[in-house]
PDB file of C-alpha atoms in Angstrom:
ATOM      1  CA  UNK F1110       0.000   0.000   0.000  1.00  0.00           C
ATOM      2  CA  UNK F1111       0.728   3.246   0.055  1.00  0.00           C
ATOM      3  CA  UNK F1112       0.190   6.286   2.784  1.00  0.00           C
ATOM      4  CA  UNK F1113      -2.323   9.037   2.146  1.00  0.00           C
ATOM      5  CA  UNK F1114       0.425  11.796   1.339  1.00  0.00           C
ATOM      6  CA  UNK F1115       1.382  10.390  -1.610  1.00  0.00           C
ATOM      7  CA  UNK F1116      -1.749   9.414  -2.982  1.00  0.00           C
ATOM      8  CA  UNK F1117      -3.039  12.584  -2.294  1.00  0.00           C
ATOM      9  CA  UNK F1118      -0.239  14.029  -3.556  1.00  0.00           C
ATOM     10  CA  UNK F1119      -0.658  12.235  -6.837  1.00  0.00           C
ATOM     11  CA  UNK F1120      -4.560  12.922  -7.371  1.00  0.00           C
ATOM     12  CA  UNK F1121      -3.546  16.478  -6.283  1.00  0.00           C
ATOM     13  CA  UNK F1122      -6.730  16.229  -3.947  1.00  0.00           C
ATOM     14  CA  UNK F1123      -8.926  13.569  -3.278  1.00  0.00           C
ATOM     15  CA  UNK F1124     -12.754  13.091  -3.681  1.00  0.00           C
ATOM     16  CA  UNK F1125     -14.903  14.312  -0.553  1.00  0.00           C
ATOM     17  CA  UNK F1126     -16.762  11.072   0.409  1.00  0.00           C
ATOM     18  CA  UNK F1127     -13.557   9.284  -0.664  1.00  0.00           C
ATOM     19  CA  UNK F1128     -11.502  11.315   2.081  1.00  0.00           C
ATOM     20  CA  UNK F1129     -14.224  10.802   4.280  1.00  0.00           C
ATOM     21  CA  UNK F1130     -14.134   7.039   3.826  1.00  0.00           C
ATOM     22  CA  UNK F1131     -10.409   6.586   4.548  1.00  0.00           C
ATOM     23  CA  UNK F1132     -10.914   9.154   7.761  1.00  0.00           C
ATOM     24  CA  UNK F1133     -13.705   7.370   8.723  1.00  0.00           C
ATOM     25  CA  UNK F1134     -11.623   3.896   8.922  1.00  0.00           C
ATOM     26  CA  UNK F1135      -8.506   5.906  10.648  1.00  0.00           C
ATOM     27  CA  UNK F1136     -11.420   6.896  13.411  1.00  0.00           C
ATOM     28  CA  UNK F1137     -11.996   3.562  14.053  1.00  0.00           C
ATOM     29  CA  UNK F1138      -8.151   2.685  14.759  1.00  0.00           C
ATOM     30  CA  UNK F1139      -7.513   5.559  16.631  1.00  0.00           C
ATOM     31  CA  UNK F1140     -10.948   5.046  18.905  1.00  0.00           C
ATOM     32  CA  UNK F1141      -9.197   1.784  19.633  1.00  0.00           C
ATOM     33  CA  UNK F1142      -6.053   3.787  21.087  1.00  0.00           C
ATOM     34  CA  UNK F1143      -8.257   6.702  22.967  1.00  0.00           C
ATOM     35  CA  UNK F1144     -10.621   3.463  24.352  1.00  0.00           C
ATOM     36  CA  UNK F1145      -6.616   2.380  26.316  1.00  0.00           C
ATOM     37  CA  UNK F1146      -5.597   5.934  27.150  1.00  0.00           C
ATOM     38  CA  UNK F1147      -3.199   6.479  24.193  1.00  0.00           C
ATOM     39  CA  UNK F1148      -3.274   9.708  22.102  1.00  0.00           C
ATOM     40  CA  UNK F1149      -1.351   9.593  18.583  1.00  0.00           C
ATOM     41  CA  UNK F1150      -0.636  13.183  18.654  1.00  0.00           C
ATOM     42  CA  UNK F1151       1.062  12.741  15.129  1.00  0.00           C
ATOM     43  CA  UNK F1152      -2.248  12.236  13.048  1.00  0.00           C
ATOM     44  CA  UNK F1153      -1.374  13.111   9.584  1.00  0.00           C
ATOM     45  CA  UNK F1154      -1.406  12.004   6.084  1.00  0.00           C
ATOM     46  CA  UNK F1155       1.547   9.864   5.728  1.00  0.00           C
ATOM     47  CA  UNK F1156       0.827   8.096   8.715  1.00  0.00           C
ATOM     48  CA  UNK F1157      -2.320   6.739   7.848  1.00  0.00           C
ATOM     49  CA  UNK F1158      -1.222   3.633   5.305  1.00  0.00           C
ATOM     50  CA  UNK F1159      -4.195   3.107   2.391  1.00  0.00           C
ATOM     51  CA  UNK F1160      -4.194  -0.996   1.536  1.00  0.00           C
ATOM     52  CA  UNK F1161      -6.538  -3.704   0.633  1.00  0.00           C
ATOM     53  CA  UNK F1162      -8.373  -6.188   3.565  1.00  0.00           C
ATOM     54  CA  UNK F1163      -9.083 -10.104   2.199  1.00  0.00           C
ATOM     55  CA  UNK F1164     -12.018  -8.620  -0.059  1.00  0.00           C
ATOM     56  CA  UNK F1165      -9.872  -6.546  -2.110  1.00  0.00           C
ATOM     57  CA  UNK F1166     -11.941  -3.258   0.077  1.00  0.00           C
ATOM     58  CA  UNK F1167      -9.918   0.037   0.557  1.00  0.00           C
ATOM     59  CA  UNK F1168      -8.375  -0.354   4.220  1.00  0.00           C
ATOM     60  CA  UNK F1169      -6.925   2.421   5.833  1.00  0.00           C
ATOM     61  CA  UNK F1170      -3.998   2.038   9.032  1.00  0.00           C
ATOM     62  CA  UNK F1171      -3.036   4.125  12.034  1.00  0.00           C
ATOM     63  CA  UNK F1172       0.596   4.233  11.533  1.00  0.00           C
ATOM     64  CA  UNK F1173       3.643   5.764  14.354  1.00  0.00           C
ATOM     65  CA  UNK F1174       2.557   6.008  17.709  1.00  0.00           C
ATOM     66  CA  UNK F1175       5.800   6.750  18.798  1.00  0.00           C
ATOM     67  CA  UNK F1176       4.921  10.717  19.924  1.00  0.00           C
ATOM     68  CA  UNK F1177       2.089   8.917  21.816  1.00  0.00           C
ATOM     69  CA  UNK F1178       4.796   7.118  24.286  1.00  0.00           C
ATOM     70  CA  UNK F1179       6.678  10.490  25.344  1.00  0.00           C
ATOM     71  CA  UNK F1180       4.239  11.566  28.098  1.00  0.00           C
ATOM     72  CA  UNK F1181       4.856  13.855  30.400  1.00  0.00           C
ATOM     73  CA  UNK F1182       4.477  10.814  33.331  1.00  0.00           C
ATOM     74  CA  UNK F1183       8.209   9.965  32.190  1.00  0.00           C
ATOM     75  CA  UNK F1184       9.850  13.033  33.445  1.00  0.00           C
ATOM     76  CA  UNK F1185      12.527  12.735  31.357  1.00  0.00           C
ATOM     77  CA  UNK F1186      12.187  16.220  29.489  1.00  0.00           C
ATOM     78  CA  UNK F1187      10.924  19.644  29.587  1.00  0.00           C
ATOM     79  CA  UNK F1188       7.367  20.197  27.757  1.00  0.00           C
ATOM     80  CA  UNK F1189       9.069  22.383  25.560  1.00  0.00           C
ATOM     81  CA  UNK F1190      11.681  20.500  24.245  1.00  0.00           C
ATOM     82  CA  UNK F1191       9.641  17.353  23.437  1.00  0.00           C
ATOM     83  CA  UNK F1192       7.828  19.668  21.025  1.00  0.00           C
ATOM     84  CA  UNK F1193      10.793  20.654  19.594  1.00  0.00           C
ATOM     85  CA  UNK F1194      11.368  16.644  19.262  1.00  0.00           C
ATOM     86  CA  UNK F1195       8.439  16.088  18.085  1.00  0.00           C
ATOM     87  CA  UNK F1196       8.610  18.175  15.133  1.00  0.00           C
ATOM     88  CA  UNK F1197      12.429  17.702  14.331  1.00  0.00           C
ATOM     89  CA  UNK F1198      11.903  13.699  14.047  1.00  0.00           C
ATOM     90  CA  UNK F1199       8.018  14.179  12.458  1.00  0.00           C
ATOM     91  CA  UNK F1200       8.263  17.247  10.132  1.00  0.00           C
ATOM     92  CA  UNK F1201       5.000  20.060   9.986  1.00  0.00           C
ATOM     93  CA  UNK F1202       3.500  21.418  13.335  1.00  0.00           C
ATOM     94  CA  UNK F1203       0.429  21.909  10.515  1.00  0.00           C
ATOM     95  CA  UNK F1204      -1.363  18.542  11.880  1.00  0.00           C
ATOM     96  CA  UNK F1205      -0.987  19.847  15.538  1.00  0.00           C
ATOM     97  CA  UNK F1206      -3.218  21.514  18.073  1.00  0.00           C
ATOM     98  CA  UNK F1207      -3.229  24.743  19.437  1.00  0.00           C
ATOM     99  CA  UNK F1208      -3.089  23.549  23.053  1.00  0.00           C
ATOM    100  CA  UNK F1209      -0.450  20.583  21.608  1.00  0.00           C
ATOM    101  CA  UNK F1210       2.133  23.812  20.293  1.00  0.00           C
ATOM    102  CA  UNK F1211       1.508  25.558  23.293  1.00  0.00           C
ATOM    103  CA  UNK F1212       2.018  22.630  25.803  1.00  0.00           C
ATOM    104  CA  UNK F1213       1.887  18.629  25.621  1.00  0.00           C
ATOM    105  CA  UNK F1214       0.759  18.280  29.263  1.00  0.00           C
ATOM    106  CA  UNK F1215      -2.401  19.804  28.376  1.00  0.00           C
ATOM    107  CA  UNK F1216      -3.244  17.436  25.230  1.00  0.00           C
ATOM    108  CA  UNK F1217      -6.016  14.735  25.471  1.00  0.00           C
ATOM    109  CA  UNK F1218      -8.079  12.851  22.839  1.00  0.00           C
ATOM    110  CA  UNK F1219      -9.559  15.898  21.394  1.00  0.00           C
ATOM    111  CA  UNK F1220      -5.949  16.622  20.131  1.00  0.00           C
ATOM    112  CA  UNK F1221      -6.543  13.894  17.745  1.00  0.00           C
ATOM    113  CA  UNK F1222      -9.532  14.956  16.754  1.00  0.00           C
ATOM    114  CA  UNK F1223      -8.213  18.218  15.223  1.00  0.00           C
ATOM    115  CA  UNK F1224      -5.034  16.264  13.537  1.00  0.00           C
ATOM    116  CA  UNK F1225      -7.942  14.650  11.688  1.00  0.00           C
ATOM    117  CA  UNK F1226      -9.894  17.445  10.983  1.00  0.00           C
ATOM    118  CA  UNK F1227      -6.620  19.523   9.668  1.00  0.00           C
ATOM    119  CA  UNK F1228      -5.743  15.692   7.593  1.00  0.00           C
ATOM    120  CA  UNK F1229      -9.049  16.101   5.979  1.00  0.00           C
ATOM    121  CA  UNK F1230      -8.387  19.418   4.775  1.00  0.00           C
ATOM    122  CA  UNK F1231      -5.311  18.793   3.313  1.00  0.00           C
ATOM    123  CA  UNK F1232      -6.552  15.437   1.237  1.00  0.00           C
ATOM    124  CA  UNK F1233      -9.573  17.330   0.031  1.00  0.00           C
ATOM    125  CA  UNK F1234      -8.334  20.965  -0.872  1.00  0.00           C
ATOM    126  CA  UNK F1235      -4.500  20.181  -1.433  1.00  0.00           C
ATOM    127  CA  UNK F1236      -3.332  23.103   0.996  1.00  0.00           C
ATOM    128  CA  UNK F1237      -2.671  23.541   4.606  1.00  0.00           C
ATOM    129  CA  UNK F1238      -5.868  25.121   6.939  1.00  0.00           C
ATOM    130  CA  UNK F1239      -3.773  27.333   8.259  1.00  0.00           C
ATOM    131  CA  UNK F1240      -0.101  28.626   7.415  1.00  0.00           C
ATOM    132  CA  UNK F1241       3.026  30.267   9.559  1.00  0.00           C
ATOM    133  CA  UNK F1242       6.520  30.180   9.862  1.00  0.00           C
ATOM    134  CA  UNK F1243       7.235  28.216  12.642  1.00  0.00           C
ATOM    135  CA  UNK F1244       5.260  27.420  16.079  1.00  0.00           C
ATOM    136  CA  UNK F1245       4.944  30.490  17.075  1.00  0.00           C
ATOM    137  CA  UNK F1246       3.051  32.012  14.050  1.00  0.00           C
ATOM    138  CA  UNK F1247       1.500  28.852  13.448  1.00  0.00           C
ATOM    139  CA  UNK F1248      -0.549  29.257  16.751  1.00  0.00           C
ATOM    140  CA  UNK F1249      -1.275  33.043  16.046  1.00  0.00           C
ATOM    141  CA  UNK F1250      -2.674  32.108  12.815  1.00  0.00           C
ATOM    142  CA  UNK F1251      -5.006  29.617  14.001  1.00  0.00           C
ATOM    143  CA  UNK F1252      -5.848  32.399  17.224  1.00  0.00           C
ATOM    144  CA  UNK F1253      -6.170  34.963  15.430  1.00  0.00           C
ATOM    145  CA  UNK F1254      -5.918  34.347  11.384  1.00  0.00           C
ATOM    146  CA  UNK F1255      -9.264  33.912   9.443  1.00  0.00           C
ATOM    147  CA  UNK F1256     -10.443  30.255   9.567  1.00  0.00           C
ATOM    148  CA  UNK F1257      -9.827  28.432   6.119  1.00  0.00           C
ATOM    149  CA  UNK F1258     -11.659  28.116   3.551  1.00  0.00           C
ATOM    150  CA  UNK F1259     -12.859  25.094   1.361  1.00  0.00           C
ATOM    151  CA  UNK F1260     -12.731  24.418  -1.730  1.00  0.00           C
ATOM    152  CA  UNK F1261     -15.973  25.651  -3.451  1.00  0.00           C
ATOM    153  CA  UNK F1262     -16.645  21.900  -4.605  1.00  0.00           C
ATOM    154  CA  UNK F1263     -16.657  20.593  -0.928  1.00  0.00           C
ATOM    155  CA  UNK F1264     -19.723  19.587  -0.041  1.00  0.00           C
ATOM    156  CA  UNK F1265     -21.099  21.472   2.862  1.00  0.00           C
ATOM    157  CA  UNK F1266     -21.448  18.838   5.097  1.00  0.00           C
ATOM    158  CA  UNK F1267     -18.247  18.160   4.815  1.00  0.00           C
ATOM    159  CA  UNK F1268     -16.939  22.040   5.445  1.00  0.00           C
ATOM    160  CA  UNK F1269     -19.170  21.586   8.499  1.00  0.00           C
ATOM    161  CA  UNK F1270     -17.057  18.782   9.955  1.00  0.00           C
ATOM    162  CA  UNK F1271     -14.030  20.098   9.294  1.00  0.00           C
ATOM    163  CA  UNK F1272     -14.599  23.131  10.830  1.00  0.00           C
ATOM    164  CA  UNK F1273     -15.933  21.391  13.820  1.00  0.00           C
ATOM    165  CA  UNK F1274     -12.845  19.492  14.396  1.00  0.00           C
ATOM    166  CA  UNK F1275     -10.688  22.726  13.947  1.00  0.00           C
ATOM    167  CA  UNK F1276     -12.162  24.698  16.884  1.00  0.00           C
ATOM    168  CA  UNK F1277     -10.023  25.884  18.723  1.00  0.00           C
ATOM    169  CA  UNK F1278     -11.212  24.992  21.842  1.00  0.00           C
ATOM    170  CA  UNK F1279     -11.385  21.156  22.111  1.00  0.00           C
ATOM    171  CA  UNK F1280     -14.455  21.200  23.942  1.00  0.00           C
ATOM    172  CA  UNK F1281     -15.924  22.401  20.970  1.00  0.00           C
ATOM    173  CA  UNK F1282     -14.763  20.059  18.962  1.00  0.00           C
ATOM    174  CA  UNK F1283     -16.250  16.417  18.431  1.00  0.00           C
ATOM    175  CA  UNK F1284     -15.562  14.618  21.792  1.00  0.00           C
ATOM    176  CA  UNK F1285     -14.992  11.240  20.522  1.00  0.00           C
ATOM    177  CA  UNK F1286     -13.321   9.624  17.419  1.00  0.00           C
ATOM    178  CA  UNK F1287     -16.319   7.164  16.938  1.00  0.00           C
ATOM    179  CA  UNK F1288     -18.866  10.643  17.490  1.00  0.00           C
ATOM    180  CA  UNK F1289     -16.141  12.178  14.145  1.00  0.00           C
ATOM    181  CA  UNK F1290     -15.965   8.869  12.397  1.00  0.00           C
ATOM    182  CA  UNK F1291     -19.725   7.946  12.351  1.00  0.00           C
ATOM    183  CA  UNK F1292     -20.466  11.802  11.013  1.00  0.00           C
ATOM    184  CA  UNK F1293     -18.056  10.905   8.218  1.00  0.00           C
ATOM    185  CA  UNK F1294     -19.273   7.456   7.207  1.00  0.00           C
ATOM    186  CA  UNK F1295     -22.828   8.566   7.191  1.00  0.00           C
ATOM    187  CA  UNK F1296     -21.314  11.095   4.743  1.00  0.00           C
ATOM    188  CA  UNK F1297     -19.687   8.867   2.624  1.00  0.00           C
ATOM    189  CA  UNK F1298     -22.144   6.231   2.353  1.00  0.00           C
ATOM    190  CA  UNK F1299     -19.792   3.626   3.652  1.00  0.00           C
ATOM    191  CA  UNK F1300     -21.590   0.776   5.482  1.00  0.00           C
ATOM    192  CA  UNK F1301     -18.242  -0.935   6.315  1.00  0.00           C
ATOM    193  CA  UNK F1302     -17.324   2.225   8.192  1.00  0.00           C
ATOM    194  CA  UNK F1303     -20.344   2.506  10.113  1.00  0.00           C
ATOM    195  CA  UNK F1304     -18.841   0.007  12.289  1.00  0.00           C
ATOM    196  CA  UNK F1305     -16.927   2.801  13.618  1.00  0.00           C
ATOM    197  CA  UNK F1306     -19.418   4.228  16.180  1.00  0.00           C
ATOM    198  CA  UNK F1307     -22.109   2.241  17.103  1.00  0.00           C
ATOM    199  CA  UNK F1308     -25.284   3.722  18.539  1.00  0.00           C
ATOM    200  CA  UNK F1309     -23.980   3.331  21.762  1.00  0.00           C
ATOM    201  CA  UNK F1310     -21.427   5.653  21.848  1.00  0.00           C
ATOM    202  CA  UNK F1311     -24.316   8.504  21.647  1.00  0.00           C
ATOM    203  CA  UNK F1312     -24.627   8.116  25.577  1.00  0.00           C
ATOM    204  CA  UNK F1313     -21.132   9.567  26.161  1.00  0.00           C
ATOM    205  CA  UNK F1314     -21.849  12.741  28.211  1.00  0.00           C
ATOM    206  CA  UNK F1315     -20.873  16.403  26.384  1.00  0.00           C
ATOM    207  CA  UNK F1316     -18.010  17.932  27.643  1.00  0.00           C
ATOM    208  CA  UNK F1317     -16.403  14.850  28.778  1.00  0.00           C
ATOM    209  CA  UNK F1318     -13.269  13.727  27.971  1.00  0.00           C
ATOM    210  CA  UNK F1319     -13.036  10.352  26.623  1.00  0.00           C
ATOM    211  CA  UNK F1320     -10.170   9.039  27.842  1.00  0.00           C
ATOM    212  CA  UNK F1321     -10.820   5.722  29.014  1.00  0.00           C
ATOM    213  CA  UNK F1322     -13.960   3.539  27.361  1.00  0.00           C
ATOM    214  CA  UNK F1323     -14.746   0.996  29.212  1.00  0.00           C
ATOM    215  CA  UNK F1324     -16.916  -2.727  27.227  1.00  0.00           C
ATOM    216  CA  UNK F1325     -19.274  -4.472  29.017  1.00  0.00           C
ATOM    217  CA  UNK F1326     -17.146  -7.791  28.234  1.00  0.00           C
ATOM    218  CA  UNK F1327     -13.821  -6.515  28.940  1.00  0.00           C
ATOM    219  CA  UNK F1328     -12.144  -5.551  32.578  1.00  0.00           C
ATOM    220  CA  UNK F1329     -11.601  -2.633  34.102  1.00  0.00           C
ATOM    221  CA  UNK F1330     -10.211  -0.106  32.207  1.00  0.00           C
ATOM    222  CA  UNK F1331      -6.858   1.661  33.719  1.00  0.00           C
ATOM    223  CA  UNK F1332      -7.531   5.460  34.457  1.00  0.00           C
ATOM    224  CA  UNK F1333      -4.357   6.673  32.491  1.00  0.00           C
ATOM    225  CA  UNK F1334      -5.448  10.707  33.457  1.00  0.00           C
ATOM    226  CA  UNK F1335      -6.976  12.683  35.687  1.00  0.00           C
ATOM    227  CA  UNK F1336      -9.795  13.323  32.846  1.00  0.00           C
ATOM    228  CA  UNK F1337     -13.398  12.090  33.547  1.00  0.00           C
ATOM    229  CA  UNK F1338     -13.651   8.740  32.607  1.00  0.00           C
ATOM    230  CA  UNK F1339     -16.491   7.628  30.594  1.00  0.00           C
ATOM    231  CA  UNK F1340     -17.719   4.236  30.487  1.00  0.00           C
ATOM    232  CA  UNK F1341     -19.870   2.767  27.179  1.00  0.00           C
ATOM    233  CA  UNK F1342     -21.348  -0.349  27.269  1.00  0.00           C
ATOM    234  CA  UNK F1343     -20.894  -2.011  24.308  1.00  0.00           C
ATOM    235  CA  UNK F1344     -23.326  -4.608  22.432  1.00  0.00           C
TER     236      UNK F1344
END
């Protein structure tokens, strides 16, 4: 297979409902993580890999969690510096947070969720959301910078998720990855990725962060933050 970077790359952008369809699939992966208390905080394009399951179907892969393993629990290193890491060893801050460039102690799920929403952009419109030279202007851009704009062939519904997931406060952002990834398979009409986010998941509380999801058939799940946790119970 290849990763989403370069096919994007070579189609220049991708179809709407087919971006939708590989995000969709990437939700359900990275669900898996945020359901054990892991945030990929490197969501981008390259790192989600595009093959083919037994059926000869598009499958998409989470690839790298390696940013996910530096938490701040280690001690090892100044917040500062392992942003400086991070984007050394995995290129553009333009898949990153706000409140991931300004400081990884204060990143949860909802991190995730914008990487997404800023991945989306860039596989349907061929640009960045937002641009700057560095950090610094980066994060002014996205504070204070007009918010991007689509493509004029978008479809709407589409613009509308987007821009959801690139609020900049993450409480106003989805507060899942099944909540973003059944929004995007409903738009793209793809039954295999309703499997995503089942009904269920609707009972998660607003607000809450969903750290920890905890299955009716599974053990206790590990608090790995001080976030709420929210238990699902699963069919």
């Amino acid at each position: 297979g290849r990763d989403l970077r370069v096919v994007a790359k070579e189609a220049g952008k991708l179809d709407a409902r087919l971006a939708a369809s590989y995000v969709a699939q990437a939700c359900e992966g990275i669900a898996e993580a945020h359901a054990r208390g892991v945030v990929h905080r490197d969501l981008k394009p390259s790192n989600l890999f595009l093959t083919t399951d037994a059926s000869g179907r598009p499958l998409v892969k989470v690839l790298d969690f390696g940013v996910s393993k530096l938490s701040r629990e280690r001690g090892d290193q100044p917040d500062d510096l392992e942003i400086t890491r991070t984007c050394q060893v995995f290129g553009s801050p333009h898949f990153m947070s706000p409140e991931q460039m300004r400081s990884t102690r204060d990143t949860d799920a909802r991190t995730d969720i914008w990487s997404l929403g800023a991945t989306l952009f860039v596989l349907v419109n061929g640009r960045y959301p937002f641009e700057g030279d560095g950090l610094v202007a980066l994060e002014s851009a996205i504070r204070t910078g007009p918010r991007p704009a689509l493509d004029a062939d978008i479809p709407a519904e589409l613009g509308a998720i987007i821009e959801r997931c690139l609020r900049t406060e993450p409480a106003a952002r989805y507060a899942t990855a099944r909540e973003l990834g059944l929004a995007l398979a409903r738009l793209a009409g793809d039954e295999r990725s309703r499997s995503v986010a089942s009904e269920d998941a609707a009972t998660i509380s607003p607000g809450w962060v969903p750290m920890v999801i905890e299955q009716a058939d599974a053990p206790a799940a590990r608090e790995w933050t001080k976030a709420p946790v929210t238990r699902v119970a699963t069919a």
